[in-house]
Coordinates of C-alpha atoms in Angstrom, one line a residue:
X1455 CA -39.2 39.9 5.9
X1456 CA -36.7 41.9 3.5
X1457 CA -34.4 42.3 6.6
X1458 CA -34.2 38.9 7.3
X1459 CA -33.5 37.1 4.0
X1460 CA -30.9 39.6 3.8
X1461 CA -28.8 38.8 7.2
X1462 CA -29.5 34.5 6.7
X1463 CA -27.5 35.4 3.1
X1464 CA -25.2 37.0 4.8
X1465 CA -24.9 33.9 7.6
X1466 CA -24.6 32.1 4.5
X1467 CA -21.9 34.0 2.9
X1468 CA -19.7 33.9 6.0
X1469 CA -20.8 30.1 6.3
X1470 CA -20.3 29.3 2.5
X1471 CA -16.3 31.3 2.3
X1472 CA -15.7 29.6 6.3
X1473 CA -15.9 26.1 4.4
X1474 CA -13.6 27.2 1.7
X1475 CA -11.2 28.9 4.1
X1476 CA -11.0 25.4 5.4
X1477 CA -10.9 23.5 2.8
X1478 CA -8.5 25.1 1.1
X1479 CA -5.9 24.4 3.9
X1480 CA -6.7 20.5 4.0
X1481 CA -5.4 20.7 0.8
X1482 CA -2.4 22.3 1.4
X1483 CA -1.4 20.3 4.5
X1484 CA -2.3 17.3 2.8
X1485 CA 0.0 18.3 -0.5
X1486 CA 2.5 19.6 2.3
X1487 CA 2.6 16.6 3.6
X1488 CA 2.7 14.4 0.6
X1489 CA 5.4 16.6 -0.7
X1490 CA 7.4 16.0 2.6
X1491 CA 6.9 12.2 1.9
X1492 CA 8.5 12.2 -1.4
X1493 CA 11.3 14.3 0.3
X1494 CA 11.5 11.7 3.2
X1495 CA 11.6 8.9 0.1
X1496 CA 14.4 10.0 -2.2
X1497 CA 16.3 10.0 1.3
X1498 CA 15.7 6.8 2.8
X1499 CA 15.5 4.6 0.1
X1500 CA 19.4 4.0 -0.3
X1501 CA 18.9 2.9 3.3
X1502 CA 16.3 0.1 2.7
X1503 CA 18.1 -0.9 -0.6
X1504 CA 21.8 -1.5 1.6
X1505 CA 19.2 -4.1 3.1
X1506 CA 18.4 -5.5 0.3
X1507 CA 14.5 -4.4 0.1
X1508 CA 12.8 -2.1 -2.3
X1509 CA 10.4 0.8 -0.8
X1510 CA 7.1 0.2 -1.0
X1511 CA 5.5 3.6 0.4
X1512 CA 6.2 6.3 2.7
X1513 CA 3.4 7.8 4.3
X1514 CA 3.1 10.6 6.6
X1515 CA 0.4 11.4 9.1
X1516 CA -0.1 14.5 11.5
X1517 CA -1.9 14.9 14.7
X1518 CA -1.0 18.4 16.1
X1519 CA 3.2 18.9 16.9
X1520 CA 3.4 14.7 16.4
X1521 CA 4.3 12.9 13.5
X1522 CA 3.8 9.3 12.6
X1523 CA 5.6 8.1 9.4
X1524 CA 4.9 5.1 7.9
X1525 CA 7.1 3.3 6.2
X1526 CA 6.5 -0.1 4.1
X1527 CA 9.0 -2.4 2.7
X1528 CA 9.1 -5.7 0.8
X1529 CA 11.3 -7.7 -0.8
X1530 CA 13.0 -7.9 -4.8
X1531 CA 10.5 -8.8 -6.7
X1532 CA 12.2 -12.2 -8.1
X1533 CA 12.0 -13.2 -4.1
X1534 CA 9.9 -15.2 -2.9
X1535 CA 8.6 -15.1 1.1
X1536 CA 8.1 -12.4 3.1
X1537 CA 10.3 -9.6 5.3
X1538 CA 10.6 -11.1 8.7
X1539 CA 10.8 -9.4 11.7
X1540 CA 14.3 -9.3 12.7
X1541 CA 14.5 -7.7 9.1
X1542 CA 12.9 -5.1 10.3
X1543 CA 13.6 -4.1 13.4
X1544 CA 17.6 -4.5 11.5
X1545 CA 16.3 -1.9 9.1
X1546 CA 14.1 0.0 11.4
X1547 CA 18.0 0.8 13.3
X1548 CA 19.6 2.2 10.5
X1549 CA 16.2 3.8 9.0
X1550 CA 15.7 6.1 12.7
X1551 CA 19.5 7.3 12.4
X1552 CA 19.0 7.9 8.8
X1553 CA 15.9 10.3 10.0
X1554 CA 17.4 11.6 13.1
X1555 CA 20.6 13.4 11.1
X1556 CA 18.4 14.8 8.2
X1557 CA 19.8 18.3 7.5
X1558 CA 16.4 19.4 6.3
X1559 CA 14.2 18.1 9.3
X1560 CA 11.7 20.6 11.5
X1561 CA 13.0 18.9 14.8
X1562 CA 9.4 18.3 15.2
X1563 CA 8.4 14.4 17.6
X1564 CA 7.8 11.9 15.4
X1565 CA 7.6 7.5 15.6
X1566 CA 8.8 5.9 13.0
X1567 CA 6.8 2.9 11.6
X1568 CA 7.7 -0.2 9.4
X1569 CA 5.8 -2.8 7.7
X1570 CA 5.2 -4.8 5.2
X1571 CA 2.5 -5.4 3.1
X1572 CA 1.2 -8.4 3.5
X1573 CA -1.2 -10.6 1.0
X1574 CA -4.6 -8.1 1.2
X1575 CA -2.0 -5.7 -0.2
X1576 CA -3.8 -4.2 -4.3
X1577 CA -1.4 -5.5 -7.0
X1578 CA -1.5 -2.2 -8.5
X1579 CA 1.8 -2.3 -9.6
X1580 CA 3.4 -4.7 -12.5
X1581 CA 5.9 -5.9 -9.4
X1582 CA 3.2 -6.6 -7.7
X1583 CA 2.2 -9.1 -9.7
X1584 CA 5.6 -10.7 -10.3
X1585 CA 5.5 -11.2 -6.5
X1586 CA 2.0 -12.9 -6.8
X1587 CA 3.2 -15.1 -9.5
X1588 CA 1.6 -18.7 -8.4
X1589 CA -0.6 -17.5 -6.5
X1590 CA -4.6 -17.6 -6.5
X1591 CA -5.5 -13.8 -8.0
X1592 CA -8.4 -12.1 -8.1
X1593 CA -9.2 -10.2 -11.0
X1594 CA -12.4 -7.6 -11.8
X1595 CA -11.4 -6.1 -15.2
X1596 CA -12.6 -2.8 -16.7
X1597 CA -16.1 -4.1 -18.4
X1598 CA -16.8 -7.6 -18.1
X1599 CA -17.0 -10.7 -15.5
X1600 CA -14.9 -10.8 -12.2
X1601 CA -12.1 -13.7 -12.9
X1602 CA -10.3 -16.0 -10.5
X1603 CA -7.1 -17.9 -11.3
X1604 CA -4.2 -19.2 -11.0
X1605 CA -1.2 -15.9 -11.9
X1606 CA 1.0 -18.2 -14.1
X1607 CA 2.8 -15.1 -16.0
X1608 CA 4.0 -11.0 -15.9
X1609 CA 4.8 -9.5 -18.2
X1610 CA 6.0 -6.0 -19.2
X1611 CA 1.9 -4.6 -21.0
X1612 CA 0.0 -7.3 -18.7
X1613 CA -0.5 -10.8 -17.4
X1614 CA -1.8 -14.5 -18.0
X1615 CA -3.5 -17.2 -15.8
X1616 CA -5.7 -20.5 -15.3
X1617 CA -8.7 -19.5 -14.8
X1618 CA -10.6 -20.8 -11.8
X1619 CA -14.6 -22.4 -13.2
X1620 CA -17.2 -22.4 -10.7
X1621 CA -18.4 -25.5 -10.0
X1622 CA -21.3 -26.7 -7.6
X1623 CA -20.3 -26.9 -3.6
X1624 CA -18.5 -30.0 -2.7
X1625 CA -16.9 -30.2 -6.3
X1626 CA -13.8 -30.3 -7.2
X1627 CA -12.4 -27.3 -9.0
X1628 CA -11.9 -27.0 -12.7
X1629 CA -9.8 -25.3 -14.4
X1630 CA -10.4 -22.9 -18.4
X1631 CA -8.1 -22.2 -20.5
X1632 CA -4.9 -19.7 -20.3
X1633 CA -6.7 -16.5 -20.8
X1634 CA -4.2 -13.4 -21.1
X1635 CA -5.6 -10.0 -19.8
X1636 CA -3.5 -6.1 -20.4
X1637 CA -2.5 -4.0 -18.2
X1638 CA -4.7 -1.4 -18.9
X1639 CA -8.0 -3.6 -18.6
X1640 CA -7.5 -4.8 -15.0
X1641 CA -9.5 -1.6 -13.4
X1642 CA -8.2 -3.9 -9.7
X1643 CA -6.6 -7.3 -8.8
X1644 CA -5.9 -8.7 -5.3
X1645 CA -4.1 -12.0 -4.2
X1646 CA -6.5 -14.5 -2.9
X1647 CA -5.9 -16.2 1.0
X1648 CA -5.2 -20.1 0.6
X1649 CA -4.7 -22.2 3.9
X1650 CA -1.5 -23.9 1.4
X1651 CA 0.6 -20.4 0.9
X1652 CA -0.2 -19.3 4.3
X1653 CA 1.0 -22.0 5.6
X1654 CA 3.7 -22.1 3.3
X1655 CA 5.4 -18.2 4.4
X1656 CA 5.2 -19.3 8.2
X1657 CA 7.3 -22.6 7.6
X1658 CA 9.5 -19.7 5.4
X1659 CA 9.0 -16.9 8.4
X1660 CA 10.9 -18.2 11.4
X1661 CA 10.7 -15.7 13.6
X1662 CA 6.8 -15.9 12.6
X1663 CA 5.5 -12.6 11.8
X1664 CA 3.3 -12.4 10.2
X1665 CA 3.5 -10.3 6.4
X1666 CA 0.2 -8.2 7.4
X1667 CA 1.1 -6.6 11.2
X1668 CA 5.0 -6.8 11.6
X1669 CA 6.7 -4.2 12.2
X1670 CA 8.8 -1.6 14.2
X1671 CA 7.9 1.1 15.8
X1672 CA 10.8 3.7 16.9
X1673 CA 9.7 6.6 18.7
X1674 CA 11.5 10.0 18.7

């Protein structure tokens, strides 16, 4: 019985060691990908700015020896509307050229995916809030009840909105008094989809691009 216990403990120790090794390797790979994404962000940002766009994010996924580089671009925060497919197509050519001429690239094959964020993007930065002024937003504070209202103003420290008060079904929505919330007191914010705004966005984008899915893919 004692021998069986010793063998079981030894097997468990080996298993634990393998799991720790796999976890450490995964963490090392993730850190390497994050560092590479940051390096590419620095390289690609000037290209994005030449197109009068904002570089929102660079993310890298790896499957075997193949990479997928996902670049998210957005309009400047003082612009309205969304990034159209014609703009995505134009910038994809220049971003591909910048990656192909990268002196620090290891020549592994890659797919370059370019897209723009849609209204479903979480509001996590002040610029996200500023881009959403005039829209209906849902705000989940650090403490207290969820607030839904029309985003009226964004300051350096927080937001100001007109709350939409809950009413019975079929009744006209009522507005509450203006409410100010500091960014430090906001846990999460999202834009609420409104049909009127969707129609406006569709009208603005003559090519019919959906900001949630518009993008281009380059294979290398």
